[in-house]
Amino acid sequence: MSETDANDGGVRRRTLLKAGGAAAAVGLTGVGINAVGEEAEAASDESGRETVHGNCWICRASCGQEVTVADGKAIDLTGVDGHPKASAGEGREGTLCSKGMGQLNKTYNPNRIREPHIREDGELRAASWDEAIEFAAQRLEEFAEEHGPEKFLRYQGYPLGKHPWHDLVFKNLYGAPIKVGRKTTCHGPFSDSWAWMSGYGREWPDWQNSEYIIAWGRNVMECFRGQWEPKGVLDAKERNDATVVCIDPRYTKTAEVADQWIPIKPRTDGALALAMANVIIEEGLYDEEFIGNYTHGFESYKEAVADKTPEWAAEITDVDADVIRDIAIGFAEAAPSSVAFPWTGIAYQSNGFKNAQNIQALNGLVGNIDSKGGTRQWTAGFGLDDPHEKQGIDVPANYEDQPTPDYDDYPFQRHVRDLSHNLVPKAVERGDIKGFVNNWSQPPKSGNTRAWFEALEEMDLVITVDAFWTGVSKRADVVFPGASQLEQPFLQTGGDGSYSTNGWVTGSKPAIEPVGNCRRDYQVYKALAEEMGWGEYFPWETGEEYYDSQLEAIGLSFDELDEKSYEIVADFEYRQYEDGGFDTENGLFNFDLDAKPEYKALADDIGVSTAPAWHPPDDDLFGETTNEEYPLLFTDLMVEQFSRGHCQALSQSLEAYAQRFGHEDEDYRGNYLHINPKDAKARGIEDGDWVKVQSADDEIELMANLWEGIRPGWVGTENGFGVGSAQPDEEGANSMLLNKERHVEPTTGMTARNHPVEIERLGGEPR
Amino acid sequence: MTEQWGFYFDAEKCIGCHACTVACRVRNDVEADGPKWRRIVHAENGTFPDYEQVSVSIACMHCEDPPCRTVCPTGAIEKRNEDGIVVVNQDKCIGCHYCAWSCPYGAPKFDDNNKMQKCHLCLGEGGGDGYGSPPKAKEEDGGTKPACVDNCVGGALKAGPMDELTKEVTDSAVNQATQRKGNIIIEAGGPTVTFESESD
């Protein structure tokens, strides 16, 4: 790329068009990088534009993109028609969400880190790639000699697609055995409960074929894993006349499309699920055939729900008993084409594991597991080749022999080899962790913020690959400026998409050259490996070559895939468990988790049942709840504009978010405290006021948004803002300042995100 | 008029996601803090727990008899004969904002030079005036869809010649549309939204 490009903060089409002739004369090297043969040329019109493919990775959903490129610049985007992630299926239109549309804003963002940086005499300074790679390699070698590689923590946020290069260098070759499990920052309670009950941790709803959808603590119309999800729900409504029930203390866009919004009392979801089971069993609406042939622990489930009547649950949940009966019967009668699907609303709870287990048990009870319109067990139905194996390269597993620290005093760590996010500062304090490598992630925004900041200062070596200056990159010793999604090759396979019974592959070449001195992932890891003497494990020139080798398994070249954007590869059937059972200890769907030794030991130890059971959020084990001093419950929320924490530097998204809550006329571009007018009035708070959220441990300040769509007694804000964020002025509040080491869900070590607080109106202007 | 282009909106399919508003900016090269040619109103009603919201995507509706044109003192606003799209000749615009006051949809916006700009149904590039751009072609003739329509997740937004749009929708939506001066078809069952004029 030319110098002009490197310094171009944000592409402006008008400027570009006016400067068209001049730009051509400079001779941009990025022009037509995707031009492979006649097809690409044919896609290029008279204006010198061409349409190439990409895969959106802003929320790691991999929606197929059509990217318009002119003179080496990406100038427009839309979704690929028929794409498994971007569309509702064959012949259907592909789209991108507002976050995805913000990708140009990300790529050409003036705040992007464009040069490698190294820390010298305590200060970060720009460096050449050669310098930075050499510096990193030397520091890594010194670190291994002094502390051992086992004290180097891996923390991966958003490496593009499923590329293995980060782990290849740091896990297999360097030998760092521990990473922070994503399950402890996002989805542990429901993915672990599912994995232990049904053998698969990330099942997905067959939305478009469903007849009864319960979005439970899940805002599927906004926080989706691809455009196919909201499209699937709309299809189900239109084509199947499906009933959609939204269970959430806040009125979301899912509540907007739902037939019924149930603003449940927070953290009581498990009680509601048990009462629904009580109704389904009383009414004889359960699936006897499925239970008889494929499940374990039905008796203890039955026993657990025997006295959990709708009237019992109504008192706890504040959901009318008749409503509980109605949704239980509706859900059961639509089975097996019905689905109760929990997500982060459940995972964020201190009693989230038991609540998720109770909800998941409902799906087993009515037999909608892996069924048409039910909840599917993911499978791609095919595999890709291992390029190393094909080249006869034996990749070492140097991490295997490394010692790992013992955290027996933290029960949840017993069955998680990886560290719980909130325990990292403790591990640093104990001397078990002394450095870490970070890839596109902002750990201080995922829990235990203050302790994480201190831990970062304490560490001997911090290496990061990122695009923006954040709480981590500002504190790093080496900063590698990573290429953004449009600048990278991409490959991904899956089954979770709009093709209910097909596995698919999607892939794309880089649409443009990296801006500035940013580098593609493969080139970063290859250079580092070569410097450390491991060049033999990176024999391919580019990531594209590596992907090409992987794709040979299905007889497709990377060129061909890029041209098509996606390919439907395999067929797989519903009800795969009928052939070989579930991938669990006993091959059965487990209502009762006594068959899972790790969980049984933990449950015995902490004194909870292995069967579905109700555990209120205020007992000694499950943590704190509101009291006179802190009468409101505060939680973290997500919205469509920011469903992932690292997107917050994007001005287009910030603008859309401000519009969404009617504050676009304010200068403030931080997050809002959503509070019911009733709670606000009692505190003299008006819309747009600056308020303080005070917990027993800490406090944050942000702007109030008065809203009838949020349950009185409950308040919340969107996460990802404030100190440590990618926004240059760190505007807004980092909600994780309220979170401390002890705020974890006791089974999975997941960051618990509910805090008793009091809210106070402040004078002055928002900061 | 040879043809009249307009929008179709179905609130049942709008998920309020703002893909249309951001797509409009990306396609037309409007900065994040620049004028909002398209916006979403999250209209709300009721108190907790009897509360509901509906999302409505709004832009210039290319009115049959545009009040902005009527009040424009310099004749900078035109309703094009070939496709009915309301465009602005920015060379004639004096930035008096009369158009913004008269518009029921809050469509006219002003750039740093105080020249009016707004939705032009994605005619040509940038600027928002559309003045001097070729007629809006039908999609099958090679015309492109507006960015908002192209990126509408739920298929809630459509655009095209009104006589073609009306073929696909319910009778009551058509009846409602013919009573409006704006060229917008709102699918039956959708919200009753009062548009309030707003200026930048």
PDB file of N, CA and C in Angstrom, chain A residues 343-376:
ATOM      1  N   TRP A 343     -29.551 -18.214  27.224  1.00  0.00           N
ATOM      2  CA  TRP A 343     -28.261 -17.670  26.765  1.00  0.00           C
ATOM      3  C   TRP A 343     -27.662 -16.846  27.893  1.00  0.00           C
ATOM      4  N   THR A 344     -27.052 -15.741  27.581  1.00  0.00           N
ATOM      5  CA  THR A 344     -26.281 -15.033  28.600  1.00  0.00           C
ATOM      6  C   THR A 344     -27.124 -14.512  29.766  1.00  0.00           C
ATOM      7  N   GLY A 345     -28.400 -14.253  29.522  1.00  0.00           N
ATOM      8  CA  GLY A 345     -29.248 -13.817  30.629  1.00  0.00           C
ATOM      9  C   GLY A 345     -29.217 -14.830  31.753  1.00  0.00           C
ATOM     10  N   ILE A 346     -29.105 -16.098  31.407  1.00  0.00           N
ATOM     11  CA  ILE A 346     -29.012 -17.168  32.406  1.00  0.00           C
ATOM     12  C   ILE A 346     -27.557 -17.323  32.862  1.00  0.00           C
ATOM     13  N   ALA A 347     -26.638 -17.258  31.892  1.00  0.00           N
ATOM     14  CA  ALA A 347     -25.222 -17.486  32.214  1.00  0.00           C
ATOM     15  C   ALA A 347     -24.669 -16.431  33.170  1.00  0.00           C
ATOM     16  N   TYR A 348     -25.225 -15.230  33.139  1.00  0.00           N
ATOM     17  CA  TYR A 348     -24.711 -14.145  33.966  1.00  0.00           C
ATOM     18  C   TYR A 348     -25.124 -14.270  35.437  1.00  0.00           C
ATOM     19  N   GLN A 349     -25.946 -15.258  35.734  1.00  0.00           N
ATOM     20  CA  GLN A 349     -26.499 -15.367  37.088  1.00  0.00           C
ATOM     21  C   GLN A 349     -25.585 -16.156  38.013  1.00  0.00           C
ATOM     22  N   SER A 350     -25.602 -15.779  39.286  1.00  0.00           N
ATOM     23  CA  SER A 350     -24.785 -16.486  40.268  1.00  0.00           C
ATOM     24  C   SER A 350     -25.289 -17.913  40.483  1.00  0.00           C
ATOM     25  N   ASN A 351     -26.585 -18.147  40.255  1.00  0.00           N
ATOM     26  CA  ASN A 351     -27.121 -19.512  40.329  1.00  0.00           C
ATOM     27  C   ASN A 351     -27.423 -20.036  38.928  1.00  0.00           C
ATOM     28  N   GLY A 352     -26.656 -19.558  37.963  1.00  0.00           N
ATOM     29  CA  GLY A 352     -26.932 -19.836  36.555  1.00  0.00           C
ATOM     30  C   GLY A 352     -26.839 -21.298  36.148  1.00  0.00           C
ATOM     31  N   PHE A 353     -25.916 -22.039  36.743  1.00  0.00           N
ATOM     32  CA  PHE A 353     -25.767 -23.432  36.311  1.00  0.00           C
ATOM     33  C   PHE A 353     -27.034 -24.232  36.581  1.00  0.00           C
ATOM     34  N   LYS A 354     -27.566 -24.111  37.804  1.00  0.00           N
ATOM     35  CA  LYS A 354     -28.770 -24.895  38.120  1.00  0.00           C
ATOM     36  C   LYS A 354     -29.955 -24.391  37.299  1.00  0.00           C
ATOM     37  N   ASN A 355     -30.037 -23.098  37.110  1.00  0.00           N
ATOM     38  CA  ASN A 355     -31.133 -22.558  36.305  1.00  0.00           C
ATOM     39  C   ASN A 355     -31.059 -23.073  34.865  1.00  0.00           C
ATOM     40  N   ALA A 356     -29.849 -23.104  34.321  1.00  0.00           N
ATOM     41  CA  ALA A 356     -29.679 -23.602  32.950  1.00  0.00           C
ATOM     42  C   ALA A 356     -30.004 -25.092  32.876  1.00  0.00           C
ATOM     43  N   GLN A 357     -29.591 -25.835  33.889  1.00  0.00           N
ATOM     44  CA  GLN A 357     -29.888 -27.273  33.909  1.00  0.00           C
ATOM     45  C   GLN A 357     -31.411 -27.501  33.926  1.00  0.00           C
ATOM     46  N   ASN A 358     -32.113 -26.711  34.723  1.00  0.00           N
ATOM     47  CA  ASN A 358     -33.572 -26.850  34.804  1.00  0.00           C
ATOM     48  C   ASN A 358     -34.245 -26.532  33.470  1.00  0.00           C
ATOM     49  N   ILE A 359     -33.736 -25.520  32.785  1.00  0.00           N
ATOM     50  CA  ILE A 359     -34.323 -25.137  31.485  1.00  0.00           C
ATOM     51  C   ILE A 359     -34.025 -26.219  30.445  1.00  0.00           C
ATOM     52  N   GLN A 360     -32.777 -26.659  30.438  1.00  0.00           N
ATOM     53  CA  GLN A 360     -32.374 -27.669  29.473  1.00  0.00           C
ATOM     54  C   GLN A 360     -33.147 -28.973  29.682  1.00  0.00           C
ATOM     55  N   ALA A 361     -33.445 -29.279  30.944  1.00  0.00           N
ATOM     56  CA  ALA A 361     -34.201 -30.499  31.243  1.00  0.00           C
ATOM     57  C   ALA A 361     -35.571 -30.483  30.570  1.00  0.00           C
ATOM     58  N   LEU A 362     -36.151 -29.283  30.419  1.00  0.00           N
ATOM     59  CA  LEU A 362     -37.458 -29.175  29.757  1.00  0.00           C
ATOM     60  C   LEU A 362     -37.396 -29.698  28.326  1.00  0.00           C
ATOM     61  N   ASN A 363     -36.297 -29.386  27.651  1.00  0.00           N
ATOM     62  CA  ASN A 363     -36.149 -29.858  26.270  1.00  0.00           C
ATOM     63  C   ASN A 363     -36.103 -31.388  26.219  1.00  0.00           C
ATOM     64  N   GLY A 364     -35.418 -31.992  27.209  1.00  0.00           N
ATOM     65  CA  GLY A 364     -35.390 -33.451  27.279  1.00  0.00           C
ATOM     66  C   GLY A 364     -36.757 -34.015  27.626  1.00  0.00           C
ATOM     67  N   LEU A 365     -37.453 -33.337  28.507  1.00  0.00           N
ATOM     68  CA  LEU A 365     -38.752 -33.815  28.990  1.00  0.00           C
ATOM     69  C   LEU A 365     -39.764 -33.977  27.857  1.00  0.00           C
ATOM     70  N   VAL A 366     -39.759 -33.033  26.913  1.00  0.00           N
ATOM     71  CA  VAL A 366     -40.729 -33.114  25.817  1.00  0.00           C
ATOM     72  C   VAL A 366     -40.110 -33.733  24.551  1.00  0.00           C
ATOM     73  N   GLY A 367     -38.846 -34.146  24.653  1.00  0.00           N
ATOM     74  CA  GLY A 367     -38.219 -34.878  23.550  1.00  0.00           C
ATOM     75  C   GLY A 367     -37.924 -34.060  22.307  1.00  0.00           C
ATOM     76  N   ASN A 368     -37.646 -32.782  22.474  1.00  0.00           N
ATOM     77  CA  ASN A 368     -37.337 -31.997  21.268  1.00  0.00           C
ATOM     78  C   ASN A 368     -35.834 -31.858  21.026  1.00  0.00           C
ATOM     79  N   ILE A 369     -35.080 -32.837  21.505  1.00  0.00           N
ATOM     80  CA  ILE A 369     -33.632 -32.807  21.335  1.00  0.00           C
ATOM     81  C   ILE A 369     -33.258 -33.254  19.921  1.00  0.00           C
ATOM     82  N   ASP A 370     -32.463 -32.461  19.269  1.00  0.00           N
ATOM     83  CA  ASP A 370     -31.996 -32.756  17.908  1.00  0.00           C
ATOM     84  C   ASP A 370     -33.155 -33.075  16.953  1.00  0.00           C
ATOM     85  N   SER A 371     -34.222 -32.325  17.100  1.00  0.00           N
ATOM     86  CA  SER A 371     -35.404 -32.591  16.281  1.00  0.00           C
ATOM     87  C   SER A 371     -35.683 -31.419  15.348  1.00  0.00           C
ATOM     88  N   LYS A 372     -36.522 -31.674  14.363  1.00  0.00           N
ATOM     89  CA  LYS A 372     -36.905 -30.607  13.443  1.00  0.00           C
ATOM     90  C   LYS A 372     -37.684 -29.544  14.219  1.00  0.00           C
ATOM     91  N   GLY A 373     -37.178 -28.335  14.196  1.00  0.00           N
ATOM     92  CA  GLY A 373     -37.831 -27.261  14.932  1.00  0.00           C
ATOM     93  C   GLY A 373     -37.522 -27.263  16.416  1.00  0.00           C
ATOM     94  N   GLY A 374     -36.650 -28.166  16.826  1.00  0.00           N
ATOM     95  CA  GLY A 374     -36.261 -28.236  18.238  1.00  0.00           C
ATOM     96  C   GLY A 374     -34.860 -27.699  18.437  1.00  0.00           C
ATOM     97  N   THR A 375     -34.134 -28.345  19.342  1.00  0.00           N
ATOM     98  CA  THR A 375     -32.786 -27.877  19.606  1.00  0.00           C
ATOM     99  C   THR A 375     -31.786 -28.905  19.083  1.00  0.00           C
ATOM    100  N   ARG A 376     -30.892 -28.419  18.223  1.00  0.00           N
ATOM    101  CA  ARG A 376     -30.025 -29.336  17.495  1.00  0.00           C
ATOM    102  C   ARG A 376     -28.690 -29.539  18.172  1.00  0.00           C
TER     103      ARG A 376
END
